[in-house]
Short mmCIF file of C-alpha atoms in Angstrom, two decimals:
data_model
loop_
_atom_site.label_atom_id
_atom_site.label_comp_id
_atom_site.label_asym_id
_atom_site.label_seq_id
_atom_site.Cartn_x
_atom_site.Cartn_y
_atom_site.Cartn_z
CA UNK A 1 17.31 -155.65 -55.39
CA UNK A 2 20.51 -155.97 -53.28
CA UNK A 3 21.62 -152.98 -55.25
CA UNK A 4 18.89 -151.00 -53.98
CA UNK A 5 19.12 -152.19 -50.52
CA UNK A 6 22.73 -151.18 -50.79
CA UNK A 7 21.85 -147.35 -52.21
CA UNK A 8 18.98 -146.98 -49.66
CA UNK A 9 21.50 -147.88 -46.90
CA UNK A 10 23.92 -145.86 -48.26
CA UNK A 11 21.52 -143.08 -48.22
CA UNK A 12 19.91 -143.53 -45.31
CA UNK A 13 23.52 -142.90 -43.51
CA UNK A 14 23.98 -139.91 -45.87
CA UNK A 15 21.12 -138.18 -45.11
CA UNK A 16 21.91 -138.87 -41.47
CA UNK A 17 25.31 -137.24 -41.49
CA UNK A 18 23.48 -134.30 -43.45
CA UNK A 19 20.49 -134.20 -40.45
CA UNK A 20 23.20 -133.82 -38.31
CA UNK A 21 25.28 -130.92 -40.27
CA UNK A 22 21.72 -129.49 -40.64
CA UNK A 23 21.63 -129.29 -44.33
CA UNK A 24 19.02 -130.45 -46.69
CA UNK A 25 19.08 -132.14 -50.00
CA UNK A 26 16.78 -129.90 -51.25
CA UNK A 27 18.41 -126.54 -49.81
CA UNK A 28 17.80 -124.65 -53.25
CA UNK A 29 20.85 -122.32 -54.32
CA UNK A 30 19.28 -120.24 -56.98
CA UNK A 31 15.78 -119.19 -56.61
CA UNK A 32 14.85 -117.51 -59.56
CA UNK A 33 12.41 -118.96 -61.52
CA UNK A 34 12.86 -120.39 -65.22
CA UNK A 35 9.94 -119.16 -66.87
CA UNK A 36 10.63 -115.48 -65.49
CA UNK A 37 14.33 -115.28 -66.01
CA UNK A 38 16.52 -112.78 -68.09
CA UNK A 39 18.43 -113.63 -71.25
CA UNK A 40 20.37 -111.47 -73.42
CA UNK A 41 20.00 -110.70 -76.62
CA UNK A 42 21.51 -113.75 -79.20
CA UNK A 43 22.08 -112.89 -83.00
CA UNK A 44 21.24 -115.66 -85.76
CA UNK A 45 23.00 -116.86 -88.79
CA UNK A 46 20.70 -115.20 -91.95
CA UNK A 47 19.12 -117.87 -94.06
CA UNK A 48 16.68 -117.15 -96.69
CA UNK A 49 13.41 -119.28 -95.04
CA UNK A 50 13.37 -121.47 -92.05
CA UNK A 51 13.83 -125.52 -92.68
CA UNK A 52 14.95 -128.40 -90.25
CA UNK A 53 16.27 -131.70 -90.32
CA UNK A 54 14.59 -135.00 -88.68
CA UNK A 55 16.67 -135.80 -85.33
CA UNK A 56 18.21 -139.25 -86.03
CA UNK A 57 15.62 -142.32 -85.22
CA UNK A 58 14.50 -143.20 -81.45
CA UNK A 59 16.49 -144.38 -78.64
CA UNK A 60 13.11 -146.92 -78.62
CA UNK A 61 14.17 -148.56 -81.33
CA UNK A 62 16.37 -151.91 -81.52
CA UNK A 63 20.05 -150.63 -81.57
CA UNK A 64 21.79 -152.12 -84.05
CA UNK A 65 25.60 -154.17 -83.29
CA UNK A 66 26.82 -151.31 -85.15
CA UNK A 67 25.17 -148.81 -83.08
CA UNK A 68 26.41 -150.06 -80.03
CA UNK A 69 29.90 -150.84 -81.36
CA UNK A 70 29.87 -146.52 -81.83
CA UNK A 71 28.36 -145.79 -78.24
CA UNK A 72 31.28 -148.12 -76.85
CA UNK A 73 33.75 -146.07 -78.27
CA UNK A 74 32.05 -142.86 -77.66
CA UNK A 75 32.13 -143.52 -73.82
CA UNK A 76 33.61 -142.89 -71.23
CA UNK A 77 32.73 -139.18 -71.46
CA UNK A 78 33.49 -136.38 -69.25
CA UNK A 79 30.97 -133.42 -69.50
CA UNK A 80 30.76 -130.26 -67.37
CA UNK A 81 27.56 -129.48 -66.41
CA UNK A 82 25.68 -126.05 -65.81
CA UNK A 83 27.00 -125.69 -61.69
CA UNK A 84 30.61 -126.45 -63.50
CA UNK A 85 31.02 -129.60 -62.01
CA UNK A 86 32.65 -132.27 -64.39
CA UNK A 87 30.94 -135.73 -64.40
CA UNK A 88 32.82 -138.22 -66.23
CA UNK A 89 29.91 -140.72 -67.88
CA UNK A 90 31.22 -144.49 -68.28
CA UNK A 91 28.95 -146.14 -70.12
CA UNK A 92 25.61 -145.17 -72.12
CA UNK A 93 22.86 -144.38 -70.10
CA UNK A 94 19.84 -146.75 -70.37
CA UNK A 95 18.10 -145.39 -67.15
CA UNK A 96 16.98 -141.32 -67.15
CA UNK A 97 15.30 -139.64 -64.62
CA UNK A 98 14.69 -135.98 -64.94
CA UNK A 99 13.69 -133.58 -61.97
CA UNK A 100 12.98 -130.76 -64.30
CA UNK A 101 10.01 -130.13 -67.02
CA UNK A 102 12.45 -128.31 -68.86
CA UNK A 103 14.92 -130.84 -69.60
CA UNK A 104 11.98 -134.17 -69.45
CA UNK A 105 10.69 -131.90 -72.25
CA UNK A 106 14.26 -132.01 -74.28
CA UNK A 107 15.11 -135.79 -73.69
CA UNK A 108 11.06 -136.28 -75.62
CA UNK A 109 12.59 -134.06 -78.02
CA UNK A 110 15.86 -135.93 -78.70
CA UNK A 111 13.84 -139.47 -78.60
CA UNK A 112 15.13 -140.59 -75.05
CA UNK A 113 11.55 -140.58 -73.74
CA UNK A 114 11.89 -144.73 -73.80
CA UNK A 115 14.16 -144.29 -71.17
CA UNK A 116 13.25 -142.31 -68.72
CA UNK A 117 12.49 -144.15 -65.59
CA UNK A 118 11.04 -141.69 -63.26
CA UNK A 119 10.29 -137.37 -63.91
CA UNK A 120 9.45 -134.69 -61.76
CA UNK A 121 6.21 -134.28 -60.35
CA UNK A 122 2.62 -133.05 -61.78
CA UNK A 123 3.52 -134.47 -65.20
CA UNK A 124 -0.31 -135.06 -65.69
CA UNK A 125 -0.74 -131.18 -65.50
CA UNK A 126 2.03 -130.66 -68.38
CA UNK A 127 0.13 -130.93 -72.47
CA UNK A 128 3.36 -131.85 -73.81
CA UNK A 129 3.73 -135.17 -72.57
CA UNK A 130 -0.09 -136.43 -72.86
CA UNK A 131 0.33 -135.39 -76.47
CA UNK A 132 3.85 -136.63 -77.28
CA UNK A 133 4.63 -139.54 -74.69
CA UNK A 134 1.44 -140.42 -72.57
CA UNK A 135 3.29 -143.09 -70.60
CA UNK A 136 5.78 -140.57 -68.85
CA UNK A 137 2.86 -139.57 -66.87
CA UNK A 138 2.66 -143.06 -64.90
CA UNK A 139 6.00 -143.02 -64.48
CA UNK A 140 7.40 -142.37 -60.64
CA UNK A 141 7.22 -138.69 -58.87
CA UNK A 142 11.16 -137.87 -57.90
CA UNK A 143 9.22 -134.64 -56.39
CA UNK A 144 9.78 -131.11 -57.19
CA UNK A 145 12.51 -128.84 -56.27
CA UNK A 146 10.84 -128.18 -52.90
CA UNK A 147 10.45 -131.47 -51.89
CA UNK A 148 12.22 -133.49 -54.09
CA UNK A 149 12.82 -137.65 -53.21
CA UNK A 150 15.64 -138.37 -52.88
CA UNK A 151 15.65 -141.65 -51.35
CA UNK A 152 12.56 -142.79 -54.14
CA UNK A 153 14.98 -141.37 -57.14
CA UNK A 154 17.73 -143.88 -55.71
CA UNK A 155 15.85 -146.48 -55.65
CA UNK A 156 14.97 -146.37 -59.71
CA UNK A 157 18.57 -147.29 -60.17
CA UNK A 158 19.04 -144.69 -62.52
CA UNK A 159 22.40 -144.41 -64.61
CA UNK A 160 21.62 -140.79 -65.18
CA UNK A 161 19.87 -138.21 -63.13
CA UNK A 162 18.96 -135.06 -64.69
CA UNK A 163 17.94 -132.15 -61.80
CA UNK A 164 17.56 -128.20 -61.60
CA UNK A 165 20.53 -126.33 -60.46
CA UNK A 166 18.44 -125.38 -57.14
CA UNK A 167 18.71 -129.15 -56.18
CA UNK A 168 22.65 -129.38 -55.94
CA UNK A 169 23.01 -130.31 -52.23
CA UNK A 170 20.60 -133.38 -53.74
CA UNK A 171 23.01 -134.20 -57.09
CA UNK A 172 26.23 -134.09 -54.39
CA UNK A 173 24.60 -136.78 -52.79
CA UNK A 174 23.36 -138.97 -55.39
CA UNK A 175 26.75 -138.44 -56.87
CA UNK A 176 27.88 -139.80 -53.78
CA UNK A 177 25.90 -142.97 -53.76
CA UNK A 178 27.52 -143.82 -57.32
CA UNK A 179 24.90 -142.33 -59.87
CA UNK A 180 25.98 -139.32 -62.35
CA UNK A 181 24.14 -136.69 -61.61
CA UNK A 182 24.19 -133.79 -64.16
CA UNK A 183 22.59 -130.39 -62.60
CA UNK A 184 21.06 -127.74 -65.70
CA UNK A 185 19.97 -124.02 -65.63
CA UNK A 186 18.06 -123.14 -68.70
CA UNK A 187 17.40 -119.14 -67.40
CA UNK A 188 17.41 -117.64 -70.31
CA UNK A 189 18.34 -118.60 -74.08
CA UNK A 190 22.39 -118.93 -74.13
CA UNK A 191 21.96 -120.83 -71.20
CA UNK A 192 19.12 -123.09 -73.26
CA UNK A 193 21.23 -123.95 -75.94
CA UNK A 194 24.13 -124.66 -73.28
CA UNK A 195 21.95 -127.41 -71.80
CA UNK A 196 20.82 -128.69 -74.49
CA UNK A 197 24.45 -129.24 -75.65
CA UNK A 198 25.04 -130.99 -72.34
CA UNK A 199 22.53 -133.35 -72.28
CA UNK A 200 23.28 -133.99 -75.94
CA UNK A 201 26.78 -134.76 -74.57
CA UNK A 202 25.90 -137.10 -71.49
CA UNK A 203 23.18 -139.25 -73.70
CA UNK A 204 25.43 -139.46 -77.39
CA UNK A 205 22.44 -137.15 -79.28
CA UNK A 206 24.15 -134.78 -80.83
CA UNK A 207 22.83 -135.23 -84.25
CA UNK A 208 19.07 -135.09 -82.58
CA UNK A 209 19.83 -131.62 -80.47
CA UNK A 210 21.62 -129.89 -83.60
CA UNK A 211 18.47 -130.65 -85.58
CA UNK A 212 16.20 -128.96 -82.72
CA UNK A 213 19.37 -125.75 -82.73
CA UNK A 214 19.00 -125.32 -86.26
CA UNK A 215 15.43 -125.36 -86.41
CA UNK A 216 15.21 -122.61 -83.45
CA UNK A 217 18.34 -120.69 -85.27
CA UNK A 218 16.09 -121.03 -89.12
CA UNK A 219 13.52 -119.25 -87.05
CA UNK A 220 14.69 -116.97 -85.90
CA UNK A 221 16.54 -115.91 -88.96
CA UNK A 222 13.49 -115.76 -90.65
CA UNK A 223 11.66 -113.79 -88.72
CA UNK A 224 14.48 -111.05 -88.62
CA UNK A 225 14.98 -111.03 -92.16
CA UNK A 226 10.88 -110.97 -92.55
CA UNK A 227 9.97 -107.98 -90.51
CA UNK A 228 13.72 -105.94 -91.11
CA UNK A 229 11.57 -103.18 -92.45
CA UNK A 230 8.28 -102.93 -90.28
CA UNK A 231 7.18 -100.48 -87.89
CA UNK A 232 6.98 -101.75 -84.46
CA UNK A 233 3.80 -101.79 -82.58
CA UNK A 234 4.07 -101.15 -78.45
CA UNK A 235 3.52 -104.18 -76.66
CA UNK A 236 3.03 -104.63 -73.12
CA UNK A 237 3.38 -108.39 -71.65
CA UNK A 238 1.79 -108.80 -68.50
CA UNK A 239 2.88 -111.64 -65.96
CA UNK A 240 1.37 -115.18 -65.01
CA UNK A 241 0.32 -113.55 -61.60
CA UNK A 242 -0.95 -110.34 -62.32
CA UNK A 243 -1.79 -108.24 -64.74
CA UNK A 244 0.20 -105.25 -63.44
CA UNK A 245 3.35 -107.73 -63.60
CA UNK A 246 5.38 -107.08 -66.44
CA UNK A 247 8.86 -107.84 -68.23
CA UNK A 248 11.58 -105.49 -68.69
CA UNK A 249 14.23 -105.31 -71.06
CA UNK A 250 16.51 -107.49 -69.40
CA UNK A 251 14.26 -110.43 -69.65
CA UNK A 252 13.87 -113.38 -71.96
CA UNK A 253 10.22 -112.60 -72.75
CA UNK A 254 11.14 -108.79 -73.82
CA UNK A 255 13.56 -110.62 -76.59
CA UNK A 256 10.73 -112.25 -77.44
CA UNK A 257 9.14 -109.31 -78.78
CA UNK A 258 11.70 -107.63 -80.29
CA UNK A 259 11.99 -110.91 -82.22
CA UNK A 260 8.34 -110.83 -83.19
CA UNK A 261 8.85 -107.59 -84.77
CA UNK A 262 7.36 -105.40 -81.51
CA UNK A 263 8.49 -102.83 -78.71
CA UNK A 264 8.31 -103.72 -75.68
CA UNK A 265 6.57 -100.62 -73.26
CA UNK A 266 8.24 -101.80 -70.34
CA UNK A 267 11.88 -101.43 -71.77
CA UNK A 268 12.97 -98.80 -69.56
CA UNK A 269 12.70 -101.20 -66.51
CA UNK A 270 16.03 -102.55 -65.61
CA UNK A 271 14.97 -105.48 -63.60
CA UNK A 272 16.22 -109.02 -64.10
CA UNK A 273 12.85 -110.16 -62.29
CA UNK A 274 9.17 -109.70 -63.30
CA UNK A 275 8.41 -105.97 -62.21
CA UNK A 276 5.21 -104.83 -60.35
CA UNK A 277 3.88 -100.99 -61.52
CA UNK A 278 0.81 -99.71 -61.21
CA UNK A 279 -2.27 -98.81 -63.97
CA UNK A 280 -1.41 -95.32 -64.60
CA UNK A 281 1.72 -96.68 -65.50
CA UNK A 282 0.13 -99.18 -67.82
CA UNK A 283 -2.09 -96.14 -69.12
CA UNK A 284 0.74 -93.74 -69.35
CA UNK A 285 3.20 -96.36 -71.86
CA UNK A 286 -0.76 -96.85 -73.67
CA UNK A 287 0.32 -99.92 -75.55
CA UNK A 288 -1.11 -101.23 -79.18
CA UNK A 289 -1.36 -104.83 -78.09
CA UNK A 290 -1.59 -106.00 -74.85
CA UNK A 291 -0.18 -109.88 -74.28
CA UNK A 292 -1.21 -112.19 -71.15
CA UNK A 293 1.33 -114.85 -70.33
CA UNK A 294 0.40 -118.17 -71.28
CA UNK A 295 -0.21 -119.74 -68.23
CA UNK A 296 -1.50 -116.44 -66.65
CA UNK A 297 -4.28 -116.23 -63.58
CA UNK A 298 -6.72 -114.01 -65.32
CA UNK A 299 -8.77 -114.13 -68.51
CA UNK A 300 -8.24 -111.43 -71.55
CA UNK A 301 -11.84 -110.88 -71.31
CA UNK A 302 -11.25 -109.91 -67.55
CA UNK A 303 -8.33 -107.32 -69.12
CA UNK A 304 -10.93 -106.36 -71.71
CA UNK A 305 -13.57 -105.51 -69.25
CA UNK A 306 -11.07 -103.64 -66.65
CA UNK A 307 -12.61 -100.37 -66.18
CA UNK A 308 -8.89 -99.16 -65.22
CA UNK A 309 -8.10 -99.82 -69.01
CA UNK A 310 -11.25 -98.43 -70.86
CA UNK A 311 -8.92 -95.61 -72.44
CA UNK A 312 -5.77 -97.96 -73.26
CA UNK A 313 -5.77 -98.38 -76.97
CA UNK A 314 -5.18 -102.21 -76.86
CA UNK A 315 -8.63 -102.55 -74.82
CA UNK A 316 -10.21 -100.22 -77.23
CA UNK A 317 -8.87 -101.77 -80.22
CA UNK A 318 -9.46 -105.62 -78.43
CA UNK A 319 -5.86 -106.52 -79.34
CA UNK A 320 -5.49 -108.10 -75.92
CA UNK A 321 -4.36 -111.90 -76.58
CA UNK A 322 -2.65 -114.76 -74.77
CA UNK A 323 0.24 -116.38 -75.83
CA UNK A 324 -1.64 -120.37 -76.25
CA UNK A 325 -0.20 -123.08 -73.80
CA UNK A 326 -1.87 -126.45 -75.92
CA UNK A 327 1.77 -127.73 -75.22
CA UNK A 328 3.45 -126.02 -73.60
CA UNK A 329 4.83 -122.36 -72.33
CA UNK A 330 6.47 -120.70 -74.94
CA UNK A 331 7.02 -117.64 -72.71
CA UNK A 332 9.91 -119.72 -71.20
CA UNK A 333 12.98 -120.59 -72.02
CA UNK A 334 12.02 -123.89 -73.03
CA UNK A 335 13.46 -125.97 -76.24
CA UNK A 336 10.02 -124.70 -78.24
CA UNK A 337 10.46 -121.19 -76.93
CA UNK A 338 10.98 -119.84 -81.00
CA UNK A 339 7.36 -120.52 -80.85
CA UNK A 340 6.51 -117.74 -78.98
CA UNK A 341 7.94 -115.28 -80.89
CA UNK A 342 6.55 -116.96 -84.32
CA UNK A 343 3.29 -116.57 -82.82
CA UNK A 344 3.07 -113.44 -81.47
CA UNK A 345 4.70 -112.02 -85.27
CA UNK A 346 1.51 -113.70 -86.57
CA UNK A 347 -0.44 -111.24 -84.12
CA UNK A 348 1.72 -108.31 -84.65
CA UNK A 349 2.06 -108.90 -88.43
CA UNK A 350 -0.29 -110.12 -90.09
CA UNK A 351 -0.06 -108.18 -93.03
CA UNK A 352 3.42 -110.61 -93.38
CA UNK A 353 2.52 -113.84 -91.97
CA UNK A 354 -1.09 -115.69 -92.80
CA UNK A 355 -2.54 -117.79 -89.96
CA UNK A 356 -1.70 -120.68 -92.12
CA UNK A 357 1.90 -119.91 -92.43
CA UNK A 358 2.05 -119.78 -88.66
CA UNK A 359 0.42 -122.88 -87.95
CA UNK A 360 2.52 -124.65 -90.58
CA UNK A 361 6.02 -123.79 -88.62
CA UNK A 362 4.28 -125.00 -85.22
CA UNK A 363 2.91 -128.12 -86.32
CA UNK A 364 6.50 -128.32 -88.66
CA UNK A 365 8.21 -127.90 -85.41
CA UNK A 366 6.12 -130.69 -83.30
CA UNK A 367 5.68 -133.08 -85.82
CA UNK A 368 9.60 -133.44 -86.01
CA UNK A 369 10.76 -133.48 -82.50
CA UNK A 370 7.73 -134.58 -80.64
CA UNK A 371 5.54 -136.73 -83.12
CA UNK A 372 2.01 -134.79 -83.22
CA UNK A 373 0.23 -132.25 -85.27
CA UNK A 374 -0.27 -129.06 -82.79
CA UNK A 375 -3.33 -127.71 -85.06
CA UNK A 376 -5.23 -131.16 -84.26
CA UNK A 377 -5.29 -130.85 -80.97
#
């Protein structure tokens, strides 16, 4: 407790100082949005069929002498995180708190979920963790990136804070008070796998993150070397907000197709952010399929029933679909973002992949990293 009185009176003079300069903790430096971002392009090793290794055992289980003989000599590490500023980690962290539902969903993945202490906020609204760790949902709000707490985060006593790159001004200062604060930036794949290396770094889970890399790098392999010689349908993928809110070619989610064995319609847009056009448009590019983002606004049976779209040939043919968010948003760039694309192949393919097939990978892929069976729930 006198360690917390200590870090709350340390803050409390902190944020002071910063009332004074007029900066926030909070003042965000990169506003884009994670699960609209763009990514480029990222070739695969080939390998004949997808398979992945089990990540080693739990951080929840009793660490052996010998265990902790290897973390002692692993740390002190120095790791440079995704703002490029080096944070030199002394000991193993026992204490996590993440600010991000990107990154809480990696340390589930890599079996730190025992020791998180605190995660962003409206983890009740995220499947992933009632499905894979049920108890991270009573665990403390540090906020969002808004309005994130940065006096409550203190006061967990964290050894290592995990935050988006838009909270910086807040990771300077709990730097500041003494706790390593590691900022990430998942936008797009390459900067994915970056983070995942980091965290990897910071929490000694290496083996665990190379298991969840090859399993995404198997994938997508497979899929390449699956569909090398099909034709490739149009497909138009319309936006969380609207349906006239689409991805262009610089975008993660237009790699997505092209990795599903599909062509994206809205190609020829050059935008790094989700672009707005209008239903002629839509009518003029006359896609085969038409996909709704998974956590999108609108229904495919309101798409369906669009009298603005009675002549499109995906509303004609119904192959109007939405990418499923049971767990989570595989429209993102987040660690089970392969999923997308093995889904939507399953749509624009079926001819290659069975229904079965499809389901087997997904469950494959949450069984291993996140201890469930997808099609059971």
């Amino acid at each position: 407790m006198k360690r917390i009185y200590a870090l709350l009176l340390a803050l409390s003079m902190v944020l002071s100082l910063g009332a004074c300069s007029g900066q926030t903790a909070n003042s965000p430096s990169n506003p884009s949005s994670s699960s609209e971002t763009s990514a480029p392009e990222v070739s695969a090793p080939e390998v004949s069929a997808p398979e992945v290794s089990s990540p080693e055992a739990s951080s929840s289980d009793e660490p052996s002498s010998e265990a902790s003989s290897e973390a002692s000599a692993y740390y002190p590490v120095t790791v440079t995180d995704q703002a490029g500023r080096e944070v030199t980690i002394e000991d193993e962290p026992q204490k996590l708190v993440s600010g991000y539902y990107i990154s809480t969903s990696l340390l589930i993945a890599l079996g730190l979920e025992e020791k998180l202490v605190g995660i962003e906020a409206k983890a009740a609204s995220r499947p992933i963790y009632s499905l894979s760790a049920p108890d991270l949902i009573e665990l403390p709000s540090v906020g969002s990136a808004k309005e994130f707490d940065l006096e409550g985060c203190a006061a967990l006593e964290p050894d290592l804070v995990i935050l988006p790159l838009k909270l910086q001004s807040a990771a300077e200062t709990l730097s500041g008070l003494g706790i390593d604060t590691i900022l990430v930036n998942p936008e797009n794949q390459e900067l994915l796998t970056e983070m995942i290396g980091l965290i990897a770094s910071a929490t000694h889970r290496e083996d665990a993150a190379q298991s969840l890399l090859d399993f995404t790098s198997s994938e997508t392999s497979y899929l390449t070397e699956s569909l090398a010689n099909v034709q490739t349908p149009s497909v138009y993928l319309a936006g969380n907000s609207s349906l006239l809110s689409t991805a262009g070619d610089a975008m993660y989610q237009s790699d997505l197709i092209r990795l599903a064995g599909g062509e994206n319609v809205a190609s020829e847009i050059t935008d790094s952010y989700w672009a707005e056009i209008s239903y002629e448009q839509l009518l003029a590019w006359d896609p085969a399929y038409i996909i709704l983002a998974s956590d999108a606004s609108y229904t495919v049976d309101d798409v369906l029933s669009d009298p603005n779209l009675s002549s499109c040939q995906a509303v004609v043919n119904k192959s109007v679909y939405q990418i499923p968010g049971n767990a989570e948003a595989w429209d993102s760039p987040v660690p089970s973002g392969i999923l997308g694309a093995v889904w939507l192949s399953g749509i624009l393919h079926p001819e290659v992949f069975s229904e079965e097939e499809i389901l087997s990978q997904i469950d494959t892929y949450y069984e291993t990293f996140y201890g469930f069976t997808y099609s059971e729930n």
